[in-house]
Amino acid sequence: MEIFDNLFLGLSVAISPINLVYLMLGSLIGMIIGIIPGFGPAAGLSILLPLTFGMDPTGAIIMLAAIYYGAMYGGTITSILLNTPGESAVVASTFDGFPLAQQGRAGPALVMQAVASFVGGTVGVILISVLAATFATVTRNFGPPEFFMLVMMGIVTLVVLIGENWRYGAISALIGFAIGTVGVDLETGIQRFTFGSAELISGVGFIPIAIGLFGLGELFYAFYQGLHRAGSGGIIQYQSEDRFWPTIRDWLDSRLAFVRGSILGFCIGVVPGAGATVASLMAYSIEKSSSRTPEKFGKGAMEGLVAPECANNAASSGAMVPLLTLGIPGSASTAVLLAALLMWGLKPGPLLMEQNPEFAWGLVASMYLGNMALLAISIFAIPLFVLFIKLPYRILAPAVILVCTMGTFSVHGSIVEVWLMVGAGVIGFFMKLYGFSPAATVLALVLGPLAEETLRQTLIISRGSPWIFIERGMSLGILIITLGVIVFGIWMGRSRKKLRARMT
Amino acid sequence: MRLHKTISVAARALALAGAVLIPTLSSGAATADNYPSERLNWTIAFGPGGGNDIMSRTIISILEKYKLYPGEIVAQNRSGGSGAVGWGYLFNQKGNPYHISSTSGSFITTPLKAKTPWTPTSFVPVALLAADDLVLVVNKTSKIKDFDQFIKEAKATPLAIGGMGAVNVDFIVPTLLAEKAGFKFDYVSFNKQGELTTALLSSALDAMVANPGDVAGLLESGDLRALGFSGTKTPDSLKGVPTFGEKGFELGISMPRGVVLPPDAPKEAQEWWIATMKKVVEKPEWAEYVKKHELTETVLWGDEFGKFLGTSQDEFARILKASGAIK
């Protein structure tokens, strides 16, 4: 079997002592980078990139890749503990992760997210090893029409998230779409709502808005509730911490979420663009709509945390496919990795894996080891994080403000973005007070501009004809799946109502 | 000039008086005989890992390796607003010869997009070292096989040509080509190189313009086909590909990768840096950098570079005004 030959070659490269050191170092740094909201893998990678100038390329890529997927492990921790997603791919993890923490189940939630990250990451690497070439053809067929259809699918799933309070949910999403229109109009270059500010030309970023709405908003709400006077306990009055390990029930509830989340995540992750965000959203909504107890979602359902976690980690592996097989970066982080490949004098492209097998397979093999290392690090570190939320509030609150501010500032070193974050914090407080959905806002902020860009690109290419969406095979396929999801959702909703009607 | 002399006389007097222990006092008082004598602040107007950052750090490492700069060099990334922040900072260091920065495409486009207090010609030009030029590519499945056929097809039916951004050289290059060759086309702007390349691979686009480095792998594997190159000399990796000029469509435009000093920097400093950069570009490390990043070595010194910036800026402004992207 060629695959085993390749993997064996890769493993022999990856387990050389120096490469193992790089791997462990990368995993640790990645995890820490992931934990700080705002300071995501793309920023972390580009700061550490110059250090790899003189390193052996294989060792360097093993380290940088470990930082990249390691950040996905760490990223969820603030989602669960502080209800603050550090990047768009972990927004879906706040839906059930934070309620679990509030119920005193922070330990099991963190363990499950580490395991889910491990499963998602490992399934992703297995699929890279076996099917990278096959998935490269998916990437090859993905133009603006397909991209638009995929984004529409993501927007449809927003509806599932909005839940019962749909009027407020829709308003929240529209606010996000509105914020997303700020910046340069991609097709004409005309500036929209920038008020002459150079900082707003590239638009309002996800980070200041998400950190403001979630992190600061949650904090202001806690002040409003008078938690700062309560003395101890976290941002929210956490109930007593009973156990660390997940229960058998947790495992049983999430067994299918592991499988569905990982495979879905990888498949969407191979698409260049907002793969991980759309993947985690869809994984969540599929899990919710196929669940027999959808009412538990958003109130601490373990499978509602596992599915998006598997998906975003599998997607971050999936994003390596276009990088390794075509030399195309699928995300901001893989773009930095691509810059690294160029810097070391490699030529990324379809021939990379043939011409540099020990490099490519060394990287793939190291990802198996890296995921194991990260699982071990996570389990080891979780008790520390659980301690963190038990800190007295008077210590925790300033620390959270500091982390939010520094995280936001570190992205572009922009004070304007810090003020945006503070403004978003005030809005986030009122959203929480009146039951709006900050998640819908930030996801609309990510998906809205993508939808606009890809739709306009498509229509320029087709010279205004919408038929292009059904003329192209893959675009038609995604359209049919989306329609199927909508019909299935309505049908499930109806049959559930009937069931309930019969029971009462 | 008189002011400078007065200050330098004063500085020397101070030096005689034994104030040499506080060298910072003489800041801004550079003269031919003692420049450079202080720490150099190298402003990088973009984040780490980008094209501008890599070029700056390559030059700095050459300066350090061959001890071309006598003092310490501190590189600082001041990113934000597509270079508006970093170059704005340099702009504020008027007359100070111990600040320097490297330029890239945004050096021309950012002042056109935003109301920056500076324009490319506000600065004291040192040297244009290299240029980012673009290659015109099609999918391997395209029926267009070469440049002549491209022009023919483009004249028959407008093609969809993709590139990065609307206020960018990616838009300027095909527009100028279309102007000169007499065809019309639909420009499709993208935000991310990955999405642009896959759009071409999926045959949604008819053609695209890209930096040679971004498509080198796909050209080598035969997935994409190169038709023409916008620069004056084709890089090694694109052997056999004609330049637009060879086909009779000289564009005379490219993204300047150069070095500038703050406005009103003294003449001595400008001359010192021209002499020094002449040494830098002769080193093997520089040749390797240019080759690795598929840049075209285009060298212009001092005021020649300034003139080049001026004409590029005017040409960009003319085309972007015509397209309605800027007012």
mmCIF file of N, CA, C and O in Angstrom, chain A residues 46-47 49-50 139-145 147 184 186-191 198-199 201 272-273 326 328-329 339 342-345 347-351 355 412 453 457 460-461 463 472, chain B residues 48-49 53-54 57 79 81 84-85 113-114 140 158 160 165-167 186-192 194-195 197-199 201-205 213 216-218 220-221 223 292 324-325:
data_model
loop_
_atom_site.group_PDB
_atom_site.id
_atom_site.type_symbol
_atom_site.label_atom_id
_atom_site.label_comp_id
_atom_site.label_asym_id
_atom_site.label_seq_id
_atom_site.Cartn_x
_atom_site.Cartn_y
_atom_site.Cartn_z
ATOM 1 N N SER A 46 2.222 34.673 11.935
ATOM 2 C CA SER A 46 3.026 35.647 11.201
ATOM 3 C C SER A 46 4.083 36.290 12.094
ATOM 4 O O SER A 46 5.125 36.695 11.612
ATOM 5 N N ILE A 47 3.814 36.337 13.407
ATOM 6 C CA ILE A 47 4.835 36.884 14.293
ATOM 7 C C ILE A 47 5.996 35.902 14.455
ATOM 8 O O ILE A 47 7.157 36.282 14.491
ATOM 9 N N LEU A 49 6.857 33.620 12.290
ATOM 10 C CA LEU A 49 7.427 33.228 11.000
ATOM 11 C C LEU A 49 8.893 33.643 10.827
ATOM 12 O O LEU A 49 9.713 32.814 10.426
ATOM 13 N N PRO A 50 9.242 34.906 11.142
ATOM 14 C CA PRO A 50 10.633 35.303 10.921
ATOM 15 C C PRO A 50 11.640 34.449 11.695
ATOM 16 O O PRO A 50 12.775 34.281 11.267
ATOM 17 N N THR A 139 -11.886 21.127 -4.530
ATOM 18 C CA THR A 139 -11.368 22.493 -4.542
ATOM 19 C C THR A 139 -11.326 23.033 -5.959
ATOM 20 O O THR A 139 -11.667 24.182 -6.217
ATOM 21 N N ARG A 140 -10.894 22.199 -6.881
ATOM 22 C CA ARG A 140 -10.769 22.624 -8.269
ATOM 23 C C ARG A 140 -12.087 23.056 -8.885
ATOM 24 O O ARG A 140 -12.106 23.768 -9.865
ATOM 25 N N ASN A 141 -13.188 22.535 -8.337
ATOM 26 C CA ASN A 141 -14.485 22.864 -8.934
ATOM 27 C C ASN A 141 -15.212 23.959 -8.197
ATOM 28 O O ASN A 141 -16.400 24.184 -8.403
ATOM 29 N N PHE A 142 -14.499 24.619 -7.297
ATOM 30 C CA PHE A 142 -15.166 25.580 -6.441
ATOM 31 C C PHE A 142 -14.924 27.015 -6.864
ATOM 32 O O PHE A 142 -13.987 27.655 -6.423
ATOM 33 N N GLY A 143 -15.785 27.534 -7.692
ATOM 34 C CA GLY A 143 -15.691 28.931 -8.100
ATOM 35 C C GLY A 143 -16.676 29.777 -7.320
ATOM 36 O O GLY A 143 -17.343 29.285 -6.402
ATOM 37 N N PRO A 144 -16.795 31.057 -7.658
ATOM 38 C CA PRO A 144 -17.722 31.935 -6.932
ATOM 39 C C PRO A 144 -19.166 31.418 -6.851
ATOM 40 O O PRO A 144 -19.786 31.566 -5.793
ATOM 41 N N PRO A 145 -19.737 30.808 -7.911
ATOM 42 C CA PRO A 145 -21.127 30.340 -7.754
ATOM 43 C C PRO A 145 -21.269 29.299 -6.654
ATOM 44 O O PRO A 145 -22.211 29.360 -5.842
ATOM 45 N N PHE A 147 -19.261 28.883 -4.134
ATOM 46 C CA PHE A 147 -18.987 29.536 -2.871
ATOM 47 C C PHE A 147 -20.232 30.256 -2.357
ATOM 48 O O PHE A 147 -20.601 30.169 -1.182
ATOM 49 N N VAL A 184 -14.386 48.930 1.783
ATOM 50 C CA VAL A 184 -14.325 49.133 0.334
ATOM 51 C C VAL A 184 -15.244 48.145 -0.372
ATOM 52 O O VAL A 184 -15.241 46.966 -0.073
ATOM 53 N N LEU A 186 -15.896 45.721 -2.900
ATOM 54 C CA LEU A 186 -14.864 44.912 -3.551
ATOM 55 C C LEU A 186 -14.837 45.097 -5.062
ATOM 56 O O LEU A 186 -13.774 45.148 -5.669
ATOM 57 N N GLU A 187 -15.988 45.216 -5.706
ATOM 58 C CA GLU A 187 -15.987 45.233 -7.165
ATOM 59 C C GLU A 187 -15.683 46.608 -7.760
ATOM 60 O O GLU A 187 -15.101 46.707 -8.818
ATOM 61 N N THR A 188 -16.105 47.668 -7.089
ATOM 62 C CA THR A 188 -15.879 48.986 -7.675
ATOM 63 C C THR A 188 -14.786 49.762 -6.977
ATOM 64 O O THR A 188 -14.273 50.728 -7.526
ATOM 65 N N GLY A 189 -14.435 49.353 -5.766
ATOM 66 C CA GLY A 189 -13.421 50.088 -5.033
ATOM 67 C C GLY A 189 -13.958 51.310 -4.322
ATOM 68 O O GLY A 189 -13.216 52.042 -3.684
ATOM 69 N N ILE A 190 -15.266 51.557 -4.415
ATOM 70 C CA ILE A 190 -15.849 52.722 -3.739
ATOM 71 C C ILE A 190 -15.970 52.425 -2.239
ATOM 72 O O ILE A 190 -16.289 51.310 -1.851
ATOM 73 N N GLN A 191 -15.702 53.456 -1.429
ATOM 74 C CA GLN A 191 -15.763 53.234 0.019
ATOM 75 C C GLN A 191 -17.167 53.436 0.556
ATOM 76 O O GLN A 191 -17.864 54.355 0.166
ATOM 77 N N ALA A 198 -8.929 55.773 7.578
ATOM 78 C CA ALA A 198 -8.118 54.760 6.889
ATOM 79 C C ALA A 198 -8.308 53.388 7.519
ATOM 80 O O ALA A 198 -8.184 52.366 6.866
ATOM 81 N N GLU A 199 -8.632 53.384 8.816
ATOM 82 C CA GLU A 199 -8.745 52.111 9.527
ATOM 83 C C GLU A 199 -9.984 51.332 9.103
ATOM 84 O O GLU A 199 -10.056 50.123 9.265
ATOM 85 N N ILE A 201 -11.213 51.261 6.052
ATOM 86 C CA ILE A 201 -11.224 50.895 4.640
ATOM 87 C C ILE A 201 -11.363 49.388 4.472
ATOM 88 O O ILE A 201 -12.087 48.905 3.611
ATOM 89 N N PRO A 272 -11.668 26.611 -0.071
ATOM 90 C CA PRO A 272 -10.982 27.808 0.397
ATOM 91 C C PRO A 272 -11.992 28.882 0.797
ATOM 92 O O PRO A 272 -13.002 29.053 0.135
ATOM 93 N N GLY A 273 -11.740 29.568 1.877
ATOM 94 C CA GLY A 273 -12.674 30.600 2.327
ATOM 95 C C GLY A 273 -13.065 30.373 3.772
ATOM 96 O O GLY A 273 -12.257 29.920 4.560
ATOM 97 N N LEU A 326 -2.538 21.903 -4.048
ATOM 98 C CA LEU A 326 -2.604 22.878 -5.133
ATOM 99 C C LEU A 326 -1.765 24.127 -4.863
ATOM 100 O O LEU A 326 -1.598 24.960 -5.744
ATOM 101 N N ILE A 328 -2.717 26.401 -2.789
ATOM 102 C CA ILE A 328 -3.694 27.474 -2.632
ATOM 103 C C ILE A 328 -4.041 27.601 -1.152
ATOM 104 O O ILE A 328 -4.390 26.619 -0.517
ATOM 105 N N PRO A 329 -3.921 28.815 -0.581
ATOM 106 C CA PRO A 329 -4.274 28.953 0.827
ATOM 107 C C PRO A 329 -5.782 29.035 1.020
ATOM 108 O O PRO A 329 -6.459 29.773 0.309
ATOM 109 N N ALA A 339 3.170 31.474 2.690
ATOM 110 C CA ALA A 339 4.276 32.438 2.645
ATOM 111 C C ALA A 339 5.537 31.787 3.191
ATOM 112 O O ALA A 339 6.635 31.999 2.685
ATOM 113 N N LEU A 342 7.115 29.481 0.627
ATOM 114 C CA LEU A 342 7.834 30.271 -0.375
ATOM 115 C C LEU A 342 9.151 30.771 0.192
ATOM 116 O O LEU A 342 10.177 30.762 -0.474
ATOM 117 N N MET A 343 9.082 31.207 1.466
ATOM 118 C CA MET A 343 10.268 31.762 2.095
ATOM 119 C C MET A 343 11.386 30.730 2.190
ATOM 120 O O MET A 343 12.552 31.043 2.040
ATOM 121 N N TRP A 344 11.000 29.471 2.424
ATOM 122 C CA TRP A 344 12.014 28.423 2.539
ATOM 123 C C TRP A 344 12.452 27.912 1.174
ATOM 124 O O TRP A 344 13.231 26.974 1.065
ATOM 125 N N GLY A 345 11.908 28.484 0.121
ATOM 126 C CA GLY A 345 12.344 28.104 -1.214
ATOM 127 C C GLY A 345 11.636 26.886 -1.776
ATOM 128 O O GLY A 345 12.073 26.318 -2.765
ATOM 129 N N LYS A 347 8.345 25.114 -3.640
ATOM 130 C CA LYS A 347 7.410 25.613 -4.632
ATOM 131 C C LYS A 347 6.060 24.952 -4.416
ATOM 132 O O LYS A 347 5.819 23.844 -4.876
ATOM 133 N N PRO A 348 5.164 25.622 -3.684
ATOM 134 C CA PRO A 348 3.867 24.994 -3.412
ATOM 135 C C PRO A 348 3.094 24.830 -4.708
ATOM 136 O O PRO A 348 3.103 25.720 -5.553
ATOM 137 N N GLY A 349 2.434 23.715 -4.844
ATOM 138 C CA GLY A 349 1.684 23.452 -6.060
ATOM 139 C C GLY A 349 1.391 21.970 -6.149
ATOM 140 O O GLY A 349 1.721 21.211 -5.234
ATOM 141 N N PRO A 350 0.760 21.555 -7.228
ATOM 142 C CA PRO A 350 0.375 20.145 -7.345
ATOM 143 C C PRO A 350 1.558 19.182 -7.281
ATOM 144 O O PRO A 350 1.375 18.003 -7.001
ATOM 145 N N LEU A 351 2.755 19.676 -7.553
ATOM 146 C CA LEU A 351 3.893 18.757 -7.582
ATOM 147 C C LEU A 351 4.625 18.689 -6.246
ATOM 148 O O LEU A 351 5.580 17.937 -6.098
ATOM 149 N N GLN A 355 7.524 16.063 -5.351
ATOM 150 C CA GLN A 355 8.916 16.519 -5.355
ATOM 151 C C GLN A 355 9.531 16.537 -3.965
ATOM 152 O O GLN A 355 10.731 16.379 -3.828
ATOM 153 N N HIS A 412 -4.378 44.127 14.760
ATOM 154 C CA HIS A 412 -3.802 45.065 13.792
ATOM 155 C C HIS A 412 -3.071 46.215 14.472
ATOM 156 O O HIS A 412 -2.674 47.169 13.824
ATOM 157 N N GLU A 453 -19.902 39.421 -1.888
ATOM 158 C CA GLU A 453 -18.785 39.321 -2.832
ATOM 159 C C GLU A 453 -18.994 38.216 -3.838
ATOM 160 O O GLU A 453 -18.852 38.412 -5.047
ATOM 161 N N GLN A 457 -19.443 38.537 -7.816
ATOM 162 C CA GLN A 457 -18.465 37.920 -8.713
ATOM 163 C C GLN A 457 -19.164 37.000 -9.701
ATOM 164 O O GLN A 457 -18.909 37.034 -10.905
ATOM 165 N N ILE A 460 -21.104 38.965 -12.335
ATOM 166 C CA ILE A 460 -20.246 39.604 -13.334
ATOM 167 C C ILE A 460 -19.801 38.553 -14.348
ATOM 168 O O ILE A 460 -19.842 38.767 -15.558
ATOM 169 N N ILE A 461 -19.410 37.390 -13.820
ATOM 170 C CA ILE A 461 -18.923 36.325 -14.698
ATOM 171 C C ILE A 461 -20.026 35.872 -15.653
ATOM 172 O O ILE A 461 -19.798 35.680 -16.847
ATOM 173 N N ARG A 463 -22.506 37.520 -16.600
ATOM 174 C CA ARG A 463 -23.097 38.720 -17.211
ATOM 175 C C ARG A 463 -24.556 38.877 -16.816
ATOM 176 O O ARG A 463 -25.430 39.132 -17.649
ATOM 177 N N ARG A 472 -23.860 24.921 -13.435
ATOM 178 C CA ARG A 472 -22.627 24.288 -12.943
ATOM 179 C C ARG A 472 -22.992 23.186 -11.965
ATOM 180 O O ARG A 472 -23.717 23.404 -10.993
ATOM 181 N N PRO B 48 4.077 41.329 10.084
ATOM 182 C CA PRO B 48 5.146 40.376 9.814
ATOM 183 C C PRO B 48 4.684 39.308 8.822
ATOM 184 O O PRO B 48 3.521 38.922 8.811
ATOM 185 N N GLY B 49 5.592 38.844 7.999
ATOM 186 C CA GLY B 49 5.294 37.732 7.097
ATOM 187 C C GLY B 49 4.833 38.149 5.721
ATOM 188 O O GLY B 49 4.794 37.333 4.813
ATOM 189 N N ASP B 53 7.331 43.119 4.537
ATOM 190 C CA ASP B 53 8.094 42.735 5.724
ATOM 191 C C ASP B 53 9.306 41.903 5.326
ATOM 192 O O ASP B 53 10.420 42.152 5.800
ATOM 193 N N ILE B 54 9.088 40.942 4.437
ATOM 194 C CA ILE B 54 10.181 40.048 4.053
ATOM 195 C C ILE B 54 11.277 40.840 3.332
ATOM 196 O O ILE B 54 12.457 40.659 3.595
ATOM 197 N N ARG B 57 13.218 42.998 5.886
ATOM 198 C CA ARG B 57 14.101 42.199 6.742
ATOM 199 C C ARG B 57 15.263 41.602 5.955
ATOM 200 O O ARG B 57 16.343 41.396 6.508
ATOM 201 N N SER B 79 1.590 48.418 11.184
ATOM 202 C CA SER B 79 0.627 48.084 10.134
ATOM 203 C C SER B 79 -0.709 48.758 10.404
ATOM 204 O O SER B 79 -0.943 49.280 11.486
ATOM 205 N N GLY B 81 -4.522 50.116 7.983
ATOM 206 C CA GLY B 81 -5.002 50.968 6.898
ATOM 207 C C GLY B 81 -4.199 50.836 5.620
ATOM 208 O O GLY B 81 -3.926 51.833 4.972
ATOM 209 N N ALA B 84 -1.312 53.066 5.489
ATOM 210 C CA ALA B 84 -1.560 54.466 5.863
ATOM 211 C C ALA B 84 -0.912 54.796 7.206
ATOM 212 O O ALA B 84 -0.373 55.894 7.399
ATOM 213 N N VAL B 85 -0.939 53.834 8.123
ATOM 214 C CA VAL B 85 -0.397 54.082 9.458
ATOM 215 C C VAL B 85 1.129 54.191 9.410
ATOM 216 O O VAL B 85 1.712 55.162 9.880
ATOM 217 N N LYS B 113 -6.940 55.910 -2.254
ATOM 218 C CA LYS B 113 -8.152 55.391 -1.611
ATOM 219 C C LYS B 113 -8.549 56.237 -0.424
ATOM 220 O O LYS B 113 -9.712 56.532 -0.217
ATOM 221 N N ALA B 114 -7.577 56.576 0.403
ATOM 222 C CA ALA B 114 -7.887 57.275 1.652
ATOM 223 C C ALA B 114 -7.300 58.682 1.589
ATOM 224 O O ALA B 114 -6.397 58.951 0.816
ATOM 225 N N LYS B 140 -5.782 25.283 -17.898
ATOM 226 C CA LYS B 140 -5.236 24.413 -18.952
ATOM 227 C C LYS B 140 -6.338 23.942 -19.904
ATOM 228 O O LYS B 140 -6.064 23.607 -21.052
ATOM 229 N N PRO B 158 -16.248 39.634 -24.800
ATOM 230 C CA PRO B 158 -15.581 40.110 -23.584
ATOM 231 C C PRO B 158 -15.325 38.944 -22.625
ATOM 232 O O PRO B 158 -16.225 38.137 -22.358
ATOM 233 N N ALA B 160 -14.062 37.293 -18.839
ATOM 234 C CA ALA B 160 -14.061 37.616 -17.407
ATOM 235 C C ALA B 160 -12.652 37.395 -16.887
ATOM 236 O O ALA B 160 -12.157 36.269 -16.886
ATOM 237 N N GLY B 165 -8.503 42.713 -5.756
ATOM 238 C CA GLY B 165 -8.871 44.075 -5.393
ATOM 239 C C GLY B 165 -9.213 44.964 -6.570
ATOM 240 O O GLY B 165 -8.838 44.694 -7.708
ATOM 241 N N ALA B 166 -9.979 46.031 -6.284
ATOM 242 C CA ALA B 166 -10.413 46.930 -7.353
ATOM 243 C C ALA B 166 -9.450 48.100 -7.508
ATOM 244 O O ALA B 166 -9.184 48.545 -8.617
ATOM 245 N N VAL B 167 -8.934 48.618 -6.385
ATOM 246 C CA VAL B 167 -7.990 49.729 -6.459
ATOM 247 C C VAL B 167 -6.600 49.124 -6.315
ATOM 248 O O VAL B 167 -5.962 49.190 -5.282
ATOM 249 N N ASP B 186 -14.615 42.024 -18.590
ATOM 250 C CA ASP B 186 -15.253 42.186 -17.284
ATOM 251 C C ASP B 186 -14.211 41.868 -16.229
ATOM 252 O O ASP B 186 -13.693 40.749 -16.182
ATOM 253 N N TYR B 187 -13.940 42.849 -15.373
ATOM 254 C CA TYR B 187 -12.973 42.602 -14.295
ATOM 255 C C TYR B 187 -13.715 42.051 -13.092
ATOM 256 O O TYR B 187 -14.708 42.615 -12.641
ATOM 257 N N VAL B 188 -13.234 40.923 -12.566
ATOM 258 C CA VAL B 188 -13.836 40.333 -11.371
ATOM 259 C C VAL B 188 -12.816 40.437 -10.242
ATOM 260 O O VAL B 188 -11.731 39.875 -10.323
ATOM 261 N N SER B 189 -13.195 41.193 -9.213
ATOM 262 C CA SER B 189 -12.261 41.465 -8.135
ATOM 263 C C SER B 189 -12.406 40.445 -7.008
ATOM 264 O O SER B 189 -13.520 40.060 -6.648
ATOM 265 N N PHE B 190 -11.288 40.000 -6.449
ATOM 266 C CA PHE B 190 -11.304 39.051 -5.338
ATOM 267 C C PHE B 190 -10.537 39.627 -4.161
ATOM 268 O O PHE B 190 -9.694 40.499 -4.323
ATOM 269 N N ASN B 191 -10.855 39.091 -2.983
ATOM 270 C CA ASN B 191 -10.207 39.538 -1.762
ATOM 271 C C ASN B 191 -9.050 38.643 -1.369
ATOM 272 O O ASN B 191 -8.142 39.068 -0.699
ATOM 273 N N LYS B 192 -9.170 37.368 -1.715
ATOM 274 C CA LYS B 192 -8.159 36.412 -1.287
ATOM 275 C C LYS B 192 -7.629 35.654 -2.484
ATOM 276 O O LYS B 192 -8.398 35.236 -3.359
ATOM 277 N N GLY B 194 -6.499 32.712 -2.686
ATOM 278 C CA GLY B 194 -6.991 31.335 -2.767
ATOM 279 C C GLY B 194 -8.292 31.247 -3.542
ATOM 280 O O GLY B 194 -8.468 30.382 -4.408
ATOM 281 N N GLU B 195 -9.207 32.170 -3.250
ATOM 282 C CA GLU B 195 -10.504 32.143 -3.928
ATOM 283 C C GLU B 195 -10.360 32.506 -5.400
ATOM 284 O O GLU B 195 -11.057 31.964 -6.264
ATOM 285 N N THR B 197 -7.661 31.968 -7.326
ATOM 286 C CA THR B 197 -7.056 30.867 -8.075
ATOM 287 C C THR B 197 -8.055 29.731 -8.299
ATOM 288 O O THR B 197 -8.130 29.174 -9.388
ATOM 289 N N THR B 198 -8.848 29.410 -7.261
ATOM 290 C CA THR B 198 -9.805 28.325 -7.466
ATOM 291 C C THR B 198 -10.893 28.750 -8.453
ATOM 292 O O THR B 198 -11.412 27.909 -9.183
ATOM 293 N N ALA B 199 -11.238 30.029 -8.472
ATOM 294 C CA ALA B 199 -12.236 30.488 -9.437
ATOM 295 C C ALA B 199 -11.742 30.228 -10.863
ATOM 296 O O ALA B 199 -12.509 29.838 -11.739
ATOM 297 N N LEU B 201 -9.381 27.877 -11.632
ATOM 298 C CA LEU B 201 -9.284 26.420 -11.788
ATOM 299 C C LEU B 201 -10.643 25.812 -12.086
ATOM 300 O O LEU B 201 -10.753 24.819 -12.791
ATOM 301 N N SER B 202 -11.705 26.388 -11.511
ATOM 302 C CA SER B 202 -13.040 25.842 -11.720
ATOM 303 C C SER B 202 -13.636 26.338 -13.028
ATOM 304 O O SER B 202 -14.800 26.086 -13.299
ATOM 305 N N SER B 203 -12.857 27.071 -13.804
ATOM 306 C CA SER B 203 -13.297 27.606 -15.093
ATOM 307 C C SER B 203 -14.427 28.616 -14.988
ATOM 308 O O SER B 203 -15.121 28.879 -15.955
ATOM 309 N N ALA B 204 -14.630 29.166 -13.792
ATOM 310 C CA ALA B 204 -15.620 30.240 -13.683
ATOM 311 C C ALA B 204 -15.080 31.492 -14.373
ATOM 312 O O ALA B 204 -15.807 32.208 -15.044
ATOM 313 N N LEU B 205 -13.777 31.728 -14.209
ATOM 314 C CA LEU B 205 -13.137 32.863 -14.874
ATOM 315 C C LEU B 205 -12.520 32.394 -16.185
ATOM 316 O O LEU B 205 -12.178 31.223 -16.343
ATOM 317 N N GLY B 213 4.907 34.316 -8.418
ATOM 318 C CA GLY B 213 5.145 33.445 -7.273
ATOM 319 C C GLY B 213 3.894 32.716 -6.809
ATOM 320 O O GLY B 213 3.963 31.601 -6.302
ATOM 321 N N ALA B 216 3.340 29.797 -9.503
ATOM 322 C CA ALA B 216 4.485 29.051 -10.033
ATOM 323 C C ALA B 216 4.242 27.544 -10.015
ATOM 324 O O ALA B 216 4.479 26.851 -11.006
ATOM 325 N N GLY B 217 3.732 27.041 -8.881
ATOM 326 C CA GLY B 217 3.508 25.604 -8.750
ATOM 327 C C GLY B 217 2.483 25.092 -9.740
ATOM 328 O O GLY B 217 2.639 24.030 -10.331
ATOM 329 N N LEU B 218 1.410 25.853 -9.919
ATOM 330 C CA LEU B 218 0.341 25.430 -10.822
ATOM 331 C C LEU B 218 0.751 25.547 -12.291
ATOM 332 O O LEU B 218 0.235 24.821 -13.138
ATOM 333 N N GLU B 220 3.922 25.038 -13.234
ATOM 334 C CA GLU B 220 4.870 23.945 -13.424
ATOM 335 C C GLU B 220 4.135 22.625 -13.646
ATOM 336 O O GLU B 220 4.542 21.806 -14.462
ATOM 337 N N SER B 221 3.043 22.428 -12.900
ATOM 338 C CA SER B 221 2.310 21.170 -13.029
ATOM 339 C C SER B 221 1.425 21.166 -14.266
ATOM 340 O O SER B 221 0.823 20.147 -14.589
ATOM 341 N N ASP B 223 -1.364 22.866 -14.667
ATOM 342 C CA ASP B 223 -2.781 23.133 -14.413
ATOM 343 C C ASP B 223 -3.203 24.489 -14.969
ATOM 344 O O ASP B 223 -4.362 24.689 -15.297
ATOM 345 N N LYS B 292 13.821 34.122 -5.606
ATOM 346 C CA LYS B 292 12.882 33.317 -4.835
ATOM 347 C C LYS B 292 11.474 33.901 -4.905
ATOM 348 O O LYS B 292 10.495 33.192 -4.944
ATOM 349 N N GLY B 324 -14.417 54.910 -11.983
ATOM 350 C CA GLY B 324 -15.324 55.358 -10.929
ATOM 351 C C GLY B 324 -14.923 54.884 -9.540
ATOM 352 O O GLY B 324 -15.637 55.126 -8.574
ATOM 353 N N ALA B 325 -13.784 54.196 -9.431
ATOM 354 C CA ALA B 325 -13.378 53.675 -8.128
ATOM 355 C C ALA B 325 -12.968 54.795 -7.181
ATOM 356 O O ALA B 325 -13.143 54.685 -5.976
#
